[in-house]
Each structure stands twice: as C-alpha cells, then as structure tokens.
XYZ file of C-alpha atoms in Angstrom:
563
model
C 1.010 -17.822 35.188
C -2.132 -19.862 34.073
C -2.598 -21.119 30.772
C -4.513 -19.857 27.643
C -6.945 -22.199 26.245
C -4.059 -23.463 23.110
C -1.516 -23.729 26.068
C -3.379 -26.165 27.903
C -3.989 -27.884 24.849
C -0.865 -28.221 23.733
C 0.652 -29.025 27.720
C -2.173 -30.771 29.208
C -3.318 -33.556 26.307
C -0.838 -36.561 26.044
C -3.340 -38.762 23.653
C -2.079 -36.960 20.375
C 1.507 -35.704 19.378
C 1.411 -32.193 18.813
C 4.031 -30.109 16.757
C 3.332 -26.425 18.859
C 4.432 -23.461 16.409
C 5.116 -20.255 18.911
C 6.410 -17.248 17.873
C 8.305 -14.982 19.977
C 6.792 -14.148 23.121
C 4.124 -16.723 23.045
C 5.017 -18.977 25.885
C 6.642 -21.861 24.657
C 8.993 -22.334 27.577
C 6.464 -21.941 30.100
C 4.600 -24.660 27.793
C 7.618 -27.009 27.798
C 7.720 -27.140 31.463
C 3.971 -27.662 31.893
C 4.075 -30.503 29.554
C 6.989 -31.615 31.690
C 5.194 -31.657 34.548
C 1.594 -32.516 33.556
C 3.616 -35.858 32.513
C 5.209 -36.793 35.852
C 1.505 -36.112 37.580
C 0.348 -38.543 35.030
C 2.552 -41.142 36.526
C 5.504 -40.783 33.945
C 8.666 -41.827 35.214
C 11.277 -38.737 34.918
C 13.700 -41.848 33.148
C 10.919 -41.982 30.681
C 11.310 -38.668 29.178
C 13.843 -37.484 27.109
C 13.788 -33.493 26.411
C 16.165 -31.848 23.473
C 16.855 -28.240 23.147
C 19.911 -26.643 21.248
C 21.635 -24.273 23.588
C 22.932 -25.094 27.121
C 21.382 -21.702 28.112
C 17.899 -23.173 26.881
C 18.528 -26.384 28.999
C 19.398 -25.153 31.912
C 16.618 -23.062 31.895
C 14.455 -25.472 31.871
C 16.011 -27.434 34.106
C 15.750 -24.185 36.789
C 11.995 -23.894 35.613
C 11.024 -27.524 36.306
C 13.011 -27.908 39.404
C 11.182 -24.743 40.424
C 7.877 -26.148 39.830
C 8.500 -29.698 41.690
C 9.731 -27.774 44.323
C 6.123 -26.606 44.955
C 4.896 -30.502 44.856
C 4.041 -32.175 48.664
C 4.328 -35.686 49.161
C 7.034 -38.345 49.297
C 6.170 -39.533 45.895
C 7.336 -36.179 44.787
C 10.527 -36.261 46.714
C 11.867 -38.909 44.996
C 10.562 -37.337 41.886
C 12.605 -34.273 42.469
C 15.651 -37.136 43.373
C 15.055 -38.837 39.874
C 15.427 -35.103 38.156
C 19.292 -35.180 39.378
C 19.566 -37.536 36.631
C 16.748 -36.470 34.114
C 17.519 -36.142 30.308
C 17.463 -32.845 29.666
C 20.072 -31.813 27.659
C 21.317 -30.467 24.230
C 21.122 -32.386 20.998
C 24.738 -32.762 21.739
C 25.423 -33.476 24.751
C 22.333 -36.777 24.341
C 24.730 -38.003 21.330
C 27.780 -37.590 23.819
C 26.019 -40.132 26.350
C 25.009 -42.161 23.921
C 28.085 -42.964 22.559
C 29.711 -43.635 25.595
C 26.921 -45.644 26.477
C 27.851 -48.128 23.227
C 31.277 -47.143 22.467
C 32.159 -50.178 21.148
C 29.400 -50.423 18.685
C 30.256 -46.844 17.714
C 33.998 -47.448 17.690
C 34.546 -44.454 20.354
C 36.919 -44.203 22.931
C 34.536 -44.186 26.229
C 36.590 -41.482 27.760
C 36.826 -39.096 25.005
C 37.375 -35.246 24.794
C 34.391 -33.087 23.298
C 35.544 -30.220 21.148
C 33.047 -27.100 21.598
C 33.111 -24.710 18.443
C 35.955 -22.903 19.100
C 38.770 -25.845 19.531
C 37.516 -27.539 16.545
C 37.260 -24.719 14.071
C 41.010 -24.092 15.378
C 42.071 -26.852 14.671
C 40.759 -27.195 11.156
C 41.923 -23.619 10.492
C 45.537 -25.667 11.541
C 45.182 -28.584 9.172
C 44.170 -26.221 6.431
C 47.453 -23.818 7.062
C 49.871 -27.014 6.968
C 48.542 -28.346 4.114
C 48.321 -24.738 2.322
C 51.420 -23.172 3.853
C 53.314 -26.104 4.631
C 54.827 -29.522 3.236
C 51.706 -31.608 2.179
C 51.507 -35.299 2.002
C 53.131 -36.500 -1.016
C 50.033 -37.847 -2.744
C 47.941 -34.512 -2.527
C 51.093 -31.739 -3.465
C 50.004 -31.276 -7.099
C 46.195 -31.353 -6.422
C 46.654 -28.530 -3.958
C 48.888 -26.560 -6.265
C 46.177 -26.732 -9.096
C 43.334 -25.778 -6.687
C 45.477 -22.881 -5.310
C 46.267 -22.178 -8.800
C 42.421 -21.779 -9.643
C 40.640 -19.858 -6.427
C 43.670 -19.229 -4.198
C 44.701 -19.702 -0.667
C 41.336 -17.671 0.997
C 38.845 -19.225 -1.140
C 40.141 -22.772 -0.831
C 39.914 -22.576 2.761
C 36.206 -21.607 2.159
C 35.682 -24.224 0.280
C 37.022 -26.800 2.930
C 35.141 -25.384 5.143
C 31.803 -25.525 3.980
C 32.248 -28.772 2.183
C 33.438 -29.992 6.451
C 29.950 -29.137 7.305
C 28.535 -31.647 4.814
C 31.014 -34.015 5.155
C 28.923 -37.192 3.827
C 27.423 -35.431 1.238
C 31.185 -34.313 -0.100
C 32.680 -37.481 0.415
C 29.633 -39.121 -1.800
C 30.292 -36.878 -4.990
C 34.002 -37.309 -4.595
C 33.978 -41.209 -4.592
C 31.302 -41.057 -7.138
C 33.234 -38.311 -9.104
C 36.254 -40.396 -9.004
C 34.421 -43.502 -9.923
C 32.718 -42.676 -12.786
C 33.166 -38.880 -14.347
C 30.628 -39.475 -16.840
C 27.873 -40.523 -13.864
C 28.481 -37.072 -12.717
C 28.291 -35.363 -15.952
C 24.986 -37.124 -16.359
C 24.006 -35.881 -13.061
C 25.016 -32.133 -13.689
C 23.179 -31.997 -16.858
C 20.052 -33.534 -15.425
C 20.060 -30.684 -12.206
C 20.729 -27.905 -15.208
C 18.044 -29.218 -17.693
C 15.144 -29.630 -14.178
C 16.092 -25.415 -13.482
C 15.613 -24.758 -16.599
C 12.436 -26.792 -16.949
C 11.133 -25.492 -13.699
C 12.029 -22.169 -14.452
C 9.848 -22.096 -17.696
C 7.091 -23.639 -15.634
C 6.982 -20.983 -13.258
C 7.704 -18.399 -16.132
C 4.918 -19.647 -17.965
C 2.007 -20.300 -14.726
C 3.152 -16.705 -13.843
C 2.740 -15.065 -17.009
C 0.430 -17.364 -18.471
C -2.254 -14.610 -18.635
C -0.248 -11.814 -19.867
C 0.745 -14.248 -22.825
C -3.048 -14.779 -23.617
C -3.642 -11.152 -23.567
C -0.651 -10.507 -26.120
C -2.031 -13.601 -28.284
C -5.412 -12.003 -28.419
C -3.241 -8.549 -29.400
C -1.741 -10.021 -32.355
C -4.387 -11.777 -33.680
C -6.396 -8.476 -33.719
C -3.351 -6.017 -35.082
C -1.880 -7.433 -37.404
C 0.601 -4.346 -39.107
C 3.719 -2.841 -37.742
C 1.823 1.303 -37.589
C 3.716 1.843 -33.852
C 6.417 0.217 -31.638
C 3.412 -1.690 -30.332
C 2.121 -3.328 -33.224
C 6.040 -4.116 -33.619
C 6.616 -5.566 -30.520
C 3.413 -7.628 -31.242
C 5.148 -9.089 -34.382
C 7.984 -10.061 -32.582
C 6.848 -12.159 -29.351
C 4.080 -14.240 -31.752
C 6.190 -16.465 -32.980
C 7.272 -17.611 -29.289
C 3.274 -16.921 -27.341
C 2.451 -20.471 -27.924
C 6.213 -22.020 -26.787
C 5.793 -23.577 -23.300
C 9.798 -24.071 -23.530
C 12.908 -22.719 -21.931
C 13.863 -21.767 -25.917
C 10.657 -20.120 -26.334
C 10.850 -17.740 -23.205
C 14.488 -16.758 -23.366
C 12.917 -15.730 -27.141
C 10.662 -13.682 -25.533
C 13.485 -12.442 -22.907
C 15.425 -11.326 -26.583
C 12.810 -9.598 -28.053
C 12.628 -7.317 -24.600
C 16.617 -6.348 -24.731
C 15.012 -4.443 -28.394
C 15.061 -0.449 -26.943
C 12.117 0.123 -29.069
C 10.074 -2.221 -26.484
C 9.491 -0.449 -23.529
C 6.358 0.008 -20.686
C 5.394 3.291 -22.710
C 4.925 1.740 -26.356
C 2.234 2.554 -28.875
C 0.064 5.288 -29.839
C -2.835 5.503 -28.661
C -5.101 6.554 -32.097
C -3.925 2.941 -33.247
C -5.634 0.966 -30.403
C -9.240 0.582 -30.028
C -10.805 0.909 -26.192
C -8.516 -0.700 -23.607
C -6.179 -2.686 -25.454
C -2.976 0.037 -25.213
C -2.781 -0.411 -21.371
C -3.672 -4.348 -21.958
C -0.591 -4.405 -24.280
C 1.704 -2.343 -21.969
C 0.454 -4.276 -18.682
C 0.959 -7.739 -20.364
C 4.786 -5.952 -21.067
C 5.358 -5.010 -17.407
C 4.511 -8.263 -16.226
C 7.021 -10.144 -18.595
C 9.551 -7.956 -18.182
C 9.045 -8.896 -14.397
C 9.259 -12.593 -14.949
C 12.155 -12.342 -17.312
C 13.910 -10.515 -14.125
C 13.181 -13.258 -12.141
C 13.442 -16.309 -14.173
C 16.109 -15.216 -17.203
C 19.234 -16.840 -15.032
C 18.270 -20.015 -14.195
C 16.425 -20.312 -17.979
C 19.874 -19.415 -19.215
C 21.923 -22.116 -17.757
C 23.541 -24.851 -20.711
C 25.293 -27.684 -20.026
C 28.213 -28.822 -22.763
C 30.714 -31.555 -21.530
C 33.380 -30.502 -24.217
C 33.095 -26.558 -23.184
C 36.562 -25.492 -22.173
C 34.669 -24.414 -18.685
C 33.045 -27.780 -18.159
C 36.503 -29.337 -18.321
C 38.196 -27.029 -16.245
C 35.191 -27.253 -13.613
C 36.397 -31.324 -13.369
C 39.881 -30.957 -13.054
C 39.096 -28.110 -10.157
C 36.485 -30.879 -8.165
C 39.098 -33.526 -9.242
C 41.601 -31.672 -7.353
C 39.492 -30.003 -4.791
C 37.883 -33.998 -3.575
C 41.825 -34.641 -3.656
C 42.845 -31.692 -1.414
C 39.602 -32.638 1.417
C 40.786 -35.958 1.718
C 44.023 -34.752 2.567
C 42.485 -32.370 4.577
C 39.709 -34.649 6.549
C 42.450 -37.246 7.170
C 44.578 -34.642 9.004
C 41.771 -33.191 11.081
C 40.920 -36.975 12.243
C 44.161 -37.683 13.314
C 44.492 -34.929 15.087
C 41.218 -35.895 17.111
C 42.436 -39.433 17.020
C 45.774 -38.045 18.846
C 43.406 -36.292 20.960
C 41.064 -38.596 21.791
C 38.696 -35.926 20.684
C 34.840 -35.842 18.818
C 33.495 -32.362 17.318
C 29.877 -31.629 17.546
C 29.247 -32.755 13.844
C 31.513 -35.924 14.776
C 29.206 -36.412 18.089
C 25.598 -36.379 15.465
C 26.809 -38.000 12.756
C 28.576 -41.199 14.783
C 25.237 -41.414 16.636
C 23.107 -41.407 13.673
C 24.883 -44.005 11.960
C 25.663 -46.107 15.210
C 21.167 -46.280 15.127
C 21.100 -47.047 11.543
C 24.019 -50.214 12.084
C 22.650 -51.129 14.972
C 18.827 -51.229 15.440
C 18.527 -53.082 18.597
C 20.557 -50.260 20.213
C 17.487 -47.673 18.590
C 15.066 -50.038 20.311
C 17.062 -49.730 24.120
C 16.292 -46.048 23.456
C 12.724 -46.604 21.756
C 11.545 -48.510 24.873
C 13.809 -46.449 27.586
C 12.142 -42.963 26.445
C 8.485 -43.302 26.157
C 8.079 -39.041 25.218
C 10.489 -37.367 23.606
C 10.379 -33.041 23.749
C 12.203 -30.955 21.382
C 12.566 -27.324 21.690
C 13.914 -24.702 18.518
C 12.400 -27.506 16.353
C 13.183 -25.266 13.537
C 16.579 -25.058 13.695
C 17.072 -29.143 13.294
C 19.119 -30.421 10.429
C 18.126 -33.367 8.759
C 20.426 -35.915 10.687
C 19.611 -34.724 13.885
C 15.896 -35.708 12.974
C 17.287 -38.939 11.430
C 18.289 -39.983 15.608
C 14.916 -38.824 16.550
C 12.941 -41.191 14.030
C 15.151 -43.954 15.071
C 14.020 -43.577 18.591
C 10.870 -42.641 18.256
C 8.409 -45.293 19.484
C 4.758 -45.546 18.175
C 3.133 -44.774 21.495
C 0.135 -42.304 21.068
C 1.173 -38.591 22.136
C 4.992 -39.209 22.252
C 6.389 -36.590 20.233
C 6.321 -33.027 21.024
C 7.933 -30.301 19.382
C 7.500 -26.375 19.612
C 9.250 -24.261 17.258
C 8.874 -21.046 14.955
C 9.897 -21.172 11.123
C 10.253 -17.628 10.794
C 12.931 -18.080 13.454
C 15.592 -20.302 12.046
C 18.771 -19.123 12.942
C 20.806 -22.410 12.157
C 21.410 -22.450 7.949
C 24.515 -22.150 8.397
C 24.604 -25.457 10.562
C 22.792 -27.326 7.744
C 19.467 -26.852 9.787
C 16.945 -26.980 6.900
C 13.410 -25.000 7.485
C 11.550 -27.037 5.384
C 11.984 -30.263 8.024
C 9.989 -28.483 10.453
C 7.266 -28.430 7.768
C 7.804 -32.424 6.847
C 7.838 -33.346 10.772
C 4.593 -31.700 10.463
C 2.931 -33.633 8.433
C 4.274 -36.689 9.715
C 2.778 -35.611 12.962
C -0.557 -35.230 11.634
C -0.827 -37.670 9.287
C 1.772 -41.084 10.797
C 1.331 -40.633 13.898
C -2.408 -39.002 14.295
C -1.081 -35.800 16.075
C -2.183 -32.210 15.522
C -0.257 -28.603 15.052
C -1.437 -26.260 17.448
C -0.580 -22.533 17.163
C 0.197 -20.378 20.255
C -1.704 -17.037 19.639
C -1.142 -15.094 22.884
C 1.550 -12.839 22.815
C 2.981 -12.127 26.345
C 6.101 -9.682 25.647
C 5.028 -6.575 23.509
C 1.964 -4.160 23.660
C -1.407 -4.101 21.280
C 0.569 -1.665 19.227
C 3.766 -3.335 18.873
C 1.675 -6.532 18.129
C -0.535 -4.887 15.659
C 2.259 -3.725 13.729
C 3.900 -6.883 12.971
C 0.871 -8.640 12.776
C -0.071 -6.096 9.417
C 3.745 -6.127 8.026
C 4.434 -9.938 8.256
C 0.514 -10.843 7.748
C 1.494 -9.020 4.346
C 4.880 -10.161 3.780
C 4.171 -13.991 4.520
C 1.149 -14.032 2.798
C 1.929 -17.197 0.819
C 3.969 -20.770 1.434
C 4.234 -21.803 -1.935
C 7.423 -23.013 -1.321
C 8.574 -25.683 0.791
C 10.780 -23.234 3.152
C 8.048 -20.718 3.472
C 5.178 -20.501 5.574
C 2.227 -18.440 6.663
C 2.130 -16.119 8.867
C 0.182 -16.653 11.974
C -1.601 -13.466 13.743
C -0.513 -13.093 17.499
C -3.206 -11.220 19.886
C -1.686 -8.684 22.898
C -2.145 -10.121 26.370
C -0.472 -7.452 28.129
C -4.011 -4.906 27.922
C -2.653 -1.766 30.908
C -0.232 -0.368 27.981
C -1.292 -0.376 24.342
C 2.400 0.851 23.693
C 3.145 2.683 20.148
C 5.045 2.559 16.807
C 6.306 5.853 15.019
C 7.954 5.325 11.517
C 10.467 8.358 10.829
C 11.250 9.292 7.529
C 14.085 11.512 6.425
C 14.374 13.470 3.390
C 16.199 11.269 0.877
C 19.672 13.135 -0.422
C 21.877 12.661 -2.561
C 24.995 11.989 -0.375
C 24.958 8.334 1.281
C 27.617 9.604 4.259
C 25.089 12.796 4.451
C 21.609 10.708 4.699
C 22.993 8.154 7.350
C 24.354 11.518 9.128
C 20.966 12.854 9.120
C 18.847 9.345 9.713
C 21.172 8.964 13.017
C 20.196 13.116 14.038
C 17.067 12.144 13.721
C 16.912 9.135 15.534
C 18.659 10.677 18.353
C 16.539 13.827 18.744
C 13.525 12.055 19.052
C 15.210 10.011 21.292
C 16.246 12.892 23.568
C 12.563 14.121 23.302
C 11.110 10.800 24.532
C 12.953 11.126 27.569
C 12.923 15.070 28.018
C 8.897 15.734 27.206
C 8.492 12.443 29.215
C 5.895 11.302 27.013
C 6.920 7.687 26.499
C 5.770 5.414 30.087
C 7.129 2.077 30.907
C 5.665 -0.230 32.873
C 7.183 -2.935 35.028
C 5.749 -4.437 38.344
C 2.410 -2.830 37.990
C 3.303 0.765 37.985
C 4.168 3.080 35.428
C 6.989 6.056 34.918
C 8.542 8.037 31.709
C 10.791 6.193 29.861
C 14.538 7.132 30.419
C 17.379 6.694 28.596
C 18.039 3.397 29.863
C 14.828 2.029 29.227
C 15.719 3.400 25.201
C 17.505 0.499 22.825
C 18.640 1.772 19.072
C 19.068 -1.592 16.696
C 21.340 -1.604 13.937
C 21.477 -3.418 10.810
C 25.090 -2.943 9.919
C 28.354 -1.997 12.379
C 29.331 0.800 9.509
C 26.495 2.665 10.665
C 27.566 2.959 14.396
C 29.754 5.793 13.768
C 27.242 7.881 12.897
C 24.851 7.081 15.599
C 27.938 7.549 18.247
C 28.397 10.926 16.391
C 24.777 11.958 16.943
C 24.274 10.255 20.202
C 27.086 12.206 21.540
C 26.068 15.328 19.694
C 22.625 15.775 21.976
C 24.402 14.729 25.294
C 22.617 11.297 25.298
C 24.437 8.849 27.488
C 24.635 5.611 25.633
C 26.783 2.350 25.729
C 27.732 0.115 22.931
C 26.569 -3.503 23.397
C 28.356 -7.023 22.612
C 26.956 -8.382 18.760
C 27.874 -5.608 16.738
C-alpha cells in the first residue's frame, strides 16, 4: 500500500517532530512502520529508536509489520539490520519501565530479578489486603479509623474508595500528609476550589446569557407596570440584570422556581411589535443556563457546618485506613518480590527526576522516540518521555486520536494530547498533521459520521474537547449505505425494546433474503449473508430481546465475548 500525500508527510520527513492525529481507519499503523523504516534507510541505528505503544497486541504488531518489511530489504547492511531488530525497543509503556529499572536497580531501589504483576494478580491482591483489613483483625493503630469509615459509607463503598484513591496514589498520599499536617491548610484549600466553581460558573452563566440579560434590561426599562405575568417577571429579575455575581444569578435562578414565570408569559395586547417573543426567548435561554450552571453556583463552603466537620473526621479516617491499606499491599509485593504496572511508571518516573544523568544515558541512547495511542497517556507516563526526550530536530513522533481515549479510568487525561501538541509546535518547531484518508468504511458510512460528529464536535472550547476532523472514502468500488429505523414510540419500555429488536431483525432477514446488501472482499462482490451481518448493543439488558427476535425469524446468530 503506497502512501497518501499526509502519510508521506508525516513518515517520510525527519527534520520536524510531528504529533499525527488519525482517526479510525486512517492508517496510522501502516504510518508507524513507514516512519520505522524510512529511519533505518536514513542510516538510523535500530538501538537508536525507541517505539511505545500501550497494548502487547499493538507491539507485536508492529513488530510482525516491520520485520515484514525488512524482510523485503537486499544487502548485507540490511541483514544485520534485521539482526539488530532481535533486540529493538519496541515495546509497551510498561514493559520499557520494566527494563529500565532493572537496568538501574540500585538507583531505583528494585530488586533486579523482580516479578511483574499484570492486572489481574495485582487487583487480587489488593481486593486481599482490603478484605483483611475490612473483615479481619487490623493493625492496632488503624482499628478505630476503619470502624468510623465503615461506620460512614460501609464495607462496598470503602473498598471503592481505596481503590480509586490506589490509582492516584501520590496525589492521595499528598492531601493526607498535608491534611494531617495542617487541617486548616486544607480548609483553605477547599474553600478556594468551591469559591473558583462558583466564580467560573457565573462567568460562563453570564458570557452565555449575557445577551438575553441585555434584552430583559432593555424590557424593563421600557414596561415599567405589573399589567401581565410578563411585566411581573420583568419586575422581579431587574434588581439582579446588572449583578455579574454568583448571588446575583442564583437570584435570577429564584425568581424562575415562581410558577407564574414560564416560556408562555404575557399577553400579547400589552407588548408593542416583537418584544413578547424577545421577552419569552431571553426566558428560555436562562432557564437553560440556570439548568446548566445552578449546581456548581450553589455550592457554600462553612468550616463550622455540622457536614464540613463530619467530611474531616471521614478523610481523617479514610487517609488513616489507606495507609494501612498501601502498607499491606507493599509488603505483600515486598514478600513477593513483585512491581504492579502503576509501581513499574511511577518508580521510573521518579528514578529520572532523582537521577538526571540516568535521563541523559537514555536522552543520548534513543535519538527518536515513537509513541502510538498518544491519547490514552497519563500525565506521568509523559513525565518519562520529557525526561528522555533529547532536543534533536524531528525526534518525537506521536499518532493518536482524542475522540478515542479509552484509558480515564487509568488516569490517562485527554487534554495531554492537546498540551504535547503545542509543545510540539511551538518547543520543539514540529507540526500536527491530520490523516484524512479513510481506508476501512465506504463513502456512505464515511459521510455519515463525517455530518453527525462534524455537528456534534463542532467546538473545543474546553481543554478535553476537540474538533472534529472530516475523513474522505478511499475505498471508491462500493459507496456502501446507512438506513436509520425508527419505531413507533409506546408507552411500555419492555414493549418498545420488544418491537426495536423485531424490527432490527426483520430487516435483517430481508438483507440477506432479497439479497440486496453486496459485500466486497478481494475484488469481487456477493449478497451479504448472515455472517457478514453484526448487531451492536449499548447495554447487555437488551440482549434478551434481540435473542428473542433473532430466534423468532430463524436467523442464526452467536453471542460474542464483551457483552
């Protein structure tokens, strides 16, 4: 397969760095590899190239792909090019912090032979220290601070707690110290985050409905009596129009909970021209903003509420119960000889940051550094890769799609894709280059998402969103097709997902009977059968019904792994 012109861009130049979005179907393996390999024809050393994906599915594959393509390469230069790939670093962000620390693990106080947990040991074996210390006998110094945090969320929600606060271990172990140094520090803190929502809130209230406020002050200042619910509902937001405070909206929000205020206000022989629909517009859109905005403008802070004191005897407790808990897990892995995934990131990141001149043996060992699923990084992953990032032009190179981030629940955080952007462009000189060309679906199928999404990701105001970006069909033989099937809404919620999965299946059943559907593979065409037919569902309580009708028209069907 040859290259589109943004391919080659992105693959072929090595003068700039290049952050490569690509949404699904786009290329960006095939990319990856070319890059690979346009690097070693450029005289590259394989040992000079280090190349990060996230799954060992996605690194083997490349690994296949590249091996593939120097198998292709004459010459006994390339022979011991395809000897040096035996030991080439491609690899997981994972398994690169594994050999690192056994590279140094004396600087990174590691045992040099030790165990790697995958996912599955280590969550078992939290899930173990969390039952002893729950269920069993727990150390003497933690019994009453697990009683009082089982006494205020119980046993289930305590583990979740421990849990999630695991994943940002750091972060946790900050605001407990800092909790236990100094409460009033953290009271400080709590009513600074609550007073900045509140004050960003009214900001947004305010740019949002800004006009619809200006409309209603021009209103008032015109009709000045009380003759309709209008007029009335005039009288009572002019007091607060001018207010660009969180007081002054949630006045507003008050005067809208009045059930004499509603989209339909006023009589018409009482308003001159327009200014009925002005008023009941300007209405609509505050009652939309209030929707929006009224929580986080209602949020108070008071140290001496009765909540506010209970909230600090729960974190006093809970920071009390996570030590407990963190020193079990870690000496169970100390027993074990043993490092998590989190364990293998977080010792490697801070094992850079103590020790520079190790980050400089990596600076000048790796002179390009690759990174695939760029958008599911979390921020100390990309911590390790600024540490050994050199200042070379061209070195860094990552390819990634936003709207793909599948990793939140890792701490992977969107919005890092959109600051390793920038530093791209504007540190190290580089460039973003979109990938345009859509390879998997049909014109149709293309065209489709490209109006939905174009609509739906209109805007990035916010750091974690971004644009979409239009993809154009390559595949030109079979434009393909979309059908949207509606069924008659009823009251009955068992009855319309009954009837949505009849539906679904007769059409089904007519693809394949009236043989109207083709699919193409190899060149040729046929009709579509009934393997060639996938049903998605959003939730497992619907499969019962889509069994149900499945089975109902005699359409063989098997029930995949993920549901």
């Amino acid at each position: 397969m040859g290259l589109t012109d943004r391919q080659r861009q992105a693959a072929l130049d090595h003068t700039k760095s290049k952050c490569v979005t690509a949404g699904a179907g786009t290329g960006k393996t095939h990319v990856l590899v070319r890059k690979y390999i346009s690097l070693l024809e450029g005289g590259v050393g394989v040992g000079s190239i280090l190349a990060l994906t996230f799954t060992e599915k996605a690194a083997a594959e490349m690994k296949v792909r590249v091996r593939q393509a120097l198998a292709e390469k004459e010459g006994e230069a390339w022979d011991v090019v395809r000897d040096e790939f035996l030991w080439a670093k491609v690899s997981t962000f994972h398994s690169f912090c594994a050999s690192v620390l056994r590279e140094f693990p004396l600087e990174a106080h590691v045992g040099p032979d030790f165990a790697v947990l995958d996912e599955r040991e280590a969550l078992r074996l939290r899930e173990e220290a969390m039952d002893d210390l729950i269920y069993g006998d727990p150390p003497r110094g933690s019994r009453e601070a697990v009683i009082g945090a089982l006494r205020a969320v119980g046993a289930h929600e305590l583990k979740n707690y421990l849990e999630a606060l695991a994943r940002r271990r750091e972060d946790a172990e900050t605001f407990f110290a800092a909790l236990a140094g100094s409460e009033e520090a953290v009271l400080d803190a709590w009513r600074a985050i609550v007073e900045g929502e509140r004050a960003k809130a009214s900001i947004a209230f305010c740019d949002r409905a800004g006009p619809s406020l200006e409309v209603l002050g021009g209103l008032a200042a015109r009709y000045p009596g009380e003759r309709d619910p209008g007029e009335a509902y005039l009288r009572a937001v002019e007091p607060h129009l001018e207010g660009e405070t969180a007081s002054a909206v949630l006045a507003i929000a008050e005067v809208h909970t009045d059930r004499r205020f509603r989209a339909s206000m006023g009589q018409k022989k009482n308003w001159a021209g327009n200014d009925l629909e002005d008023l009941r517009s300007a209405y609509r859109c505050l009652n939309d903003c209030i929707k929006d905005h009224e929580a986080a403008l209602s949020l108070a802070f008071d140290p001496a509420d009765p909540f506010t004191r209970a909230t600090l005897e729960f974190l006093h407790d809970l920071g009390a119960v996570f030590h407990a808990f963190t020193g079990a897990v870690e000496a169970e892995k100390r027993r074990r000889n043993a490092l998590d995934f989190d364990d293998l990131v977080n010792r490697t990141r801070r094992l850079f940051a103590d020790h520079d001149e190790i980050a400089a043996h990596f600076r000048d060992r790796f002179r390009f550094i690759l990174i695939d699923e760029f958008q599911d990084t979390d921020p100390v992953q990309i911590a390790i890769i600024h540490a050994i990032l050199g200042r070379e032009p061209g070195n860094l190179f990552v390819v990634g799609d936003p709207k793909q981030s599948i990793y939140l629940f890792r701490e992977a955080d969107v919005a890092q894709f959109r600051h390793t952007r920038e530093m791209i462009e504007q540190d190290l000189g580089g460039e973003t280059i979109a990938l345009d060309v859509n390879f998997r679906s049909t014109p149709a199928v293309v065209g489709f998402t490209n109006a939905v999404f174009g609509a739906l990701m209109a805007k990035c105001d916010r750091p974690w969103e971004f644009l979409y970006e239009p993809l154009t069909p390559s595949r030109t033989n079979d434009a393909g097709s979309v059908e949207v099937l509606l069924c008659p809404k009823v009251k009955d919620r068992a009855a319309g997902r009954r009837a949505e999965a009849e539906m679904a299946a007769r059409r089904v059943r007519a693809i394949v009977e009236r043989g109207e559907k083709p699919v193409y593979r190899d060149g040729e065409s046929r009709p579509a059968g009934y393997g060639d037919i996938a049903v998605l569902l959003e939730r497992r309580t619907n499969l019962a019904y889509y069994e149900w009708a499945l089975a109902r028209y005699g359409i063989p069907y098997r029930v995949h792994a993920g549901l």
